[in-house]
PDB file of C-alpha atoms in Angstrom:
ATOM      1  CA  MET A   1       0.000   0.000   0.000  1.00  0.00           C
ATOM      2  CA  THR A   2       1.183   3.527  -0.685  1.00  0.00           C
ATOM      3  CA  TYR A   3       1.210   5.968   2.201  1.00  0.00           C
ATOM      4  CA  ARG A   4       1.161   9.742   1.791  1.00  0.00           C
ATOM      5  CA  SER A   5       3.026  10.510   4.993  1.00  0.00           C
ATOM      6  CA  LEU A   6       5.174   8.923   7.652  1.00  0.00           C
ATOM      7  CA  GLY A   7       2.364   9.529  10.140  1.00  0.00           C
ATOM      8  CA  GLU A   8      -0.069   7.591   7.964  1.00  0.00           C
ATOM      9  CA  LEU A   9       2.396   4.689   7.672  1.00  0.00           C
ATOM     10  CA  GLU A  10       3.072   4.664  11.400  1.00  0.00           C
ATOM     11  CA  SER A  11      -0.642   4.807  12.168  1.00  0.00           C
ATOM     12  CA  ALA A  12      -1.242   1.764   9.955  1.00  0.00           C
ATOM     13  CA  HIS A  13       1.675  -0.018  11.619  1.00  0.00           C
ATOM     14  CA  ASP A  14       0.322   0.816  15.075  1.00  0.00           C
ATOM     15  CA  GLU A  15      -3.079  -0.650  14.220  1.00  0.00           C
ATOM     16  CA  GLU A  16      -1.559  -3.764  12.703  1.00  0.00           C
ATOM     17  CA  SER A  17       0.802  -4.242  15.664  1.00  0.00           C
ATOM     18  CA  ALA A  18      -1.984  -3.707  18.182  1.00  0.00           C
ATOM     19  CA  ALA A  19      -4.132  -6.361  16.498  1.00  0.00           C
ATOM     20  CA  ALA A  20      -1.243  -8.853  16.455  1.00  0.00           C
ATOM     21  CA  ARG A  21      -0.386  -8.066  20.083  1.00  0.00           C
ATOM     22  CA  ARG A  22      -4.051  -8.547  21.136  1.00  0.00           C
ATOM     23  CA  ARG A  23      -4.149 -11.915  19.358  1.00  0.00           C
ATOM     24  CA  LEU A  24      -0.992 -12.981  21.196  1.00  0.00           C
ATOM     25  CA  GLU A  25      -2.211 -11.738  24.578  1.00  0.00           C
ATOM     26  CA  ASP A  26      -5.627 -13.359  24.078  1.00  0.00           C
ATOM     27  CA  ALA A  27      -3.993 -16.680  23.218  1.00  0.00           C
ATOM     28  CA  GLU A  28      -1.771 -16.486  26.306  1.00  0.00           C
ATOM     29  CA  GLU A  29      -4.745 -15.623  28.494  1.00  0.00           C
ATOM     30  CA  HIS A  30      -6.863 -18.471  27.088  1.00  0.00           C
ATOM     31  CA  LEU A  31      -4.023 -20.920  27.633  1.00  0.00           C
ATOM     32  CA  MET A  32      -3.568 -19.841  31.253  1.00  0.00           C
ATOM     33  CA  HIS A  33      -7.332 -20.153  31.804  1.00  0.00           C
ATOM     34  CA  TYR A  34      -7.398 -23.615  30.173  1.00  0.00           C
ATOM     35  CA  ARG A  35      -4.535 -24.844  32.340  1.00  0.00           C
ATOM     36  CA  SER A  36      -6.152 -23.404  35.455  1.00  0.00           C
ATOM     37  CA  GLN A  37      -9.494 -25.068  34.694  1.00  0.00           C
ATOM     38  CA  ILE A  38      -7.925 -28.449  33.921  1.00  0.00           C
ATOM     39  CA  TYR A  39      -5.884 -28.311  37.119  1.00  0.00           C
ATOM     40  CA  ARG A  40      -9.012 -27.417  39.104  1.00  0.00           C
ATOM     41  CA  ILE A  41     -10.928 -30.325  37.526  1.00  0.00           C
ATOM     42  CA  GLN A  42      -8.122 -32.763  38.250  1.00  0.00           C
ATOM     43  CA  GLU A  43      -7.930 -31.639  41.862  1.00  0.00           C
ATOM     44  CA  SER A  44     -11.711 -31.914  42.326  1.00  0.00           C
ATOM     45  CA  VAL A  45     -11.903 -35.355  40.768  1.00  0.00           C
ATOM     46  CA  TYR A  46      -8.967 -36.656  42.754  1.00  0.00           C
ATOM     47  CA  GLN A  47     -10.360 -35.299  46.033  1.00  0.00           C
ATOM     48  CA  ALA A  48     -13.787 -36.806  45.360  1.00  0.00           C
ATOM     49  CA  VAL A  49     -12.312 -40.190  44.499  1.00  0.00           C
ATOM     50  CA  ALA A  50      -9.946 -40.060  47.490  1.00  0.00           C
ATOM     51  CA  GLN A  51     -12.896 -39.367  49.816  1.00  0.00           C
ATOM     52  CA  HIS A  52     -14.444 -42.609  48.612  1.00  0.00           C
ATOM     53  CA  GLY A  53     -11.173 -44.471  49.127  1.00  0.00           C
ATOM     54  CA  ALA A  54     -10.653 -45.280  45.463  1.00  0.00           C
ATOM     55  CA  ALA A  55      -7.670 -43.042  44.695  1.00  0.00           C
ATOM     56  CA  ASP A  56      -5.328 -46.052  44.777  1.00  0.00           C
ATOM     57  CA  ASP A  57      -7.478 -48.126  42.434  1.00  0.00           C
ATOM     58  CA  PRO A  58      -5.285 -49.097  39.454  1.00  0.00           C
ATOM     59  CA  ASP A  59      -8.067 -48.491  36.915  1.00  0.00           C
ATOM     60  CA  PHE A  60      -8.753 -45.039  38.324  1.00  0.00           C
ATOM     61  CA  ARG A  61      -5.056 -44.153  38.400  1.00  0.00           C
ATOM     62  CA  HIS A  62      -4.640 -45.318  34.800  1.00  0.00           C
ATOM     63  CA  GLU A  63      -7.612 -43.307  33.521  1.00  0.00           C
ATOM     64  CA  PHE A  64      -6.670 -40.289  35.617  1.00  0.00           C
ATOM     65  CA  GLN A  65      -3.166 -40.356  34.142  1.00  0.00           C
ATOM     66  CA  ARG A  66      -4.566 -40.709  30.616  1.00  0.00           C
ATOM     67  CA  PHE A  67      -6.755 -37.651  31.226  1.00  0.00           C
ATOM     68  CA  ALA A  68      -3.789 -35.675  32.571  1.00  0.00           C
ATOM     69  CA  ASP A  69      -1.535 -36.721  29.689  1.00  0.00           C
ATOM     70  CA  ARG A  70      -4.144 -35.885  27.059  1.00  0.00           C
ATOM     71  CA  HIS A  71      -4.716 -32.423  28.441  1.00  0.00           C
ATOM     72  CA  GLU A  72      -1.015 -31.772  28.966  1.00  0.00           C
ATOM     73  CA  GLU A  73      -0.456 -32.544  25.284  1.00  0.00           C
ATOM     74  CA  ALA A  74      -3.269 -30.142  24.371  1.00  0.00           C
ATOM     75  CA  ALA A  75      -1.603 -27.463  26.497  1.00  0.00           C
ATOM     76  CA  HIS A  76       1.731 -28.121  24.773  1.00  0.00           C
ATOM     77  CA  GLU A  77       0.051 -27.734  21.394  1.00  0.00           C
ATOM     78  CA  ALA A  78      -1.455 -24.450  22.576  1.00  0.00           C
ATOM     79  CA  ASP A  79       2.025 -23.388  23.723  1.00  0.00           C
ATOM     80  CA  ARG A  80       3.244 -23.999  20.186  1.00  0.00           C
ATOM     81  CA  VAL A  81       0.448 -21.799  18.833  1.00  0.00           C
ATOM     82  CA  VAL A  82       1.354 -19.028  21.274  1.00  0.00           C
ATOM     83  CA  THR A  83       5.013 -19.335  20.243  1.00  0.00           C
ATOM     84  CA  ARG A  84       3.984 -19.093  16.591  1.00  0.00           C
ATOM     85  CA  TYR A  85       1.953 -15.950  17.363  1.00  0.00           C
ATOM     86  CA  GLN A  86       4.967 -14.482  19.167  1.00  0.00           C
ATOM     87  CA  GLU A  87       7.187 -15.223  16.178  1.00  0.00           C
ATOM     88  CA  GLN A  88       4.639 -13.694  13.806  1.00  0.00           C
ATOM     89  CA  TYR A  89       4.485 -10.578  15.973  1.00  0.00           C
ATOM     90  CA  GLU A  90       8.272 -10.276  15.966  1.00  0.00           C
ATOM     91  CA  ASP A  91       8.370 -10.801  12.190  1.00  0.00           C
ATOM     92  CA  LEU A  92       5.725  -8.107  11.797  1.00  0.00           C
ATOM     93  CA  GLN A  93       7.801  -5.692  13.864  1.00  0.00           C
ATOM     94  CA  GLN A  94      10.853  -6.359  11.712  1.00  0.00           C
ATOM     95  CA  GLU A  95       8.908  -5.978   8.467  1.00  0.00           C
ATOM     96  CA  GLN A  96       7.383  -2.730   9.671  1.00  0.00           C
ATOM     97  CA  SER A  97      10.829  -1.422  10.540  1.00  0.00           C
ATOM     98  CA  ARG A  98      12.076  -2.263   7.042  1.00  0.00           C
ATOM     99  CA  GLU A  99       8.980  -0.711   5.482  1.00  0.00           C
ATOM    100  CA  ARG A 100       9.527   2.466   7.515  1.00  0.00           C
ATOM    101  CA  GLU A 101      13.153   2.655   6.365  1.00  0.00           C
ATOM    102  CA  ARG A 102      12.119   2.174   2.708  1.00  0.00           C
ATOM    103  CA  PHE A 103       9.529   4.903   3.112  1.00  0.00           C
ATOM    104  CA  LEU A 104      12.041   7.298   4.610  1.00  0.00           C
ATOM    105  CA  GLN A 105      14.595   6.563   1.911  1.00  0.00           C
ATOM    106  CA  GLY A 106      12.017   7.108  -0.794  1.00  0.00           C
ATOM    107  CA  HIS A 107      11.034  10.501   0.619  1.00  0.00           C
ATOM    108  CA  ARG A 108      14.490  12.044   1.047  1.00  0.00           C
TER     109      ARG A 108
END
């Protein structure tokens, strides 16, 4: 896109950066919430089962571990998404810096 002024370019960059930053922050927040909820569920289930004396049951322990493993893998996948968003944000910052330099060179 062609910008008429440095202010116009910087304004567009600010909007684009803010949107990318919000996406990253939202993803981080959702991941923290997901982990918190899963941990809370695991604690509640374990306490309820322990109250009934079944926490040492091999079948329960196996299924409980499967649940924990499955959700830990989902959290790791979400971590990878957050990392990808972070990398995209950093790439955006670098590209905007290059675009700003090209603009300034073209208007000297």
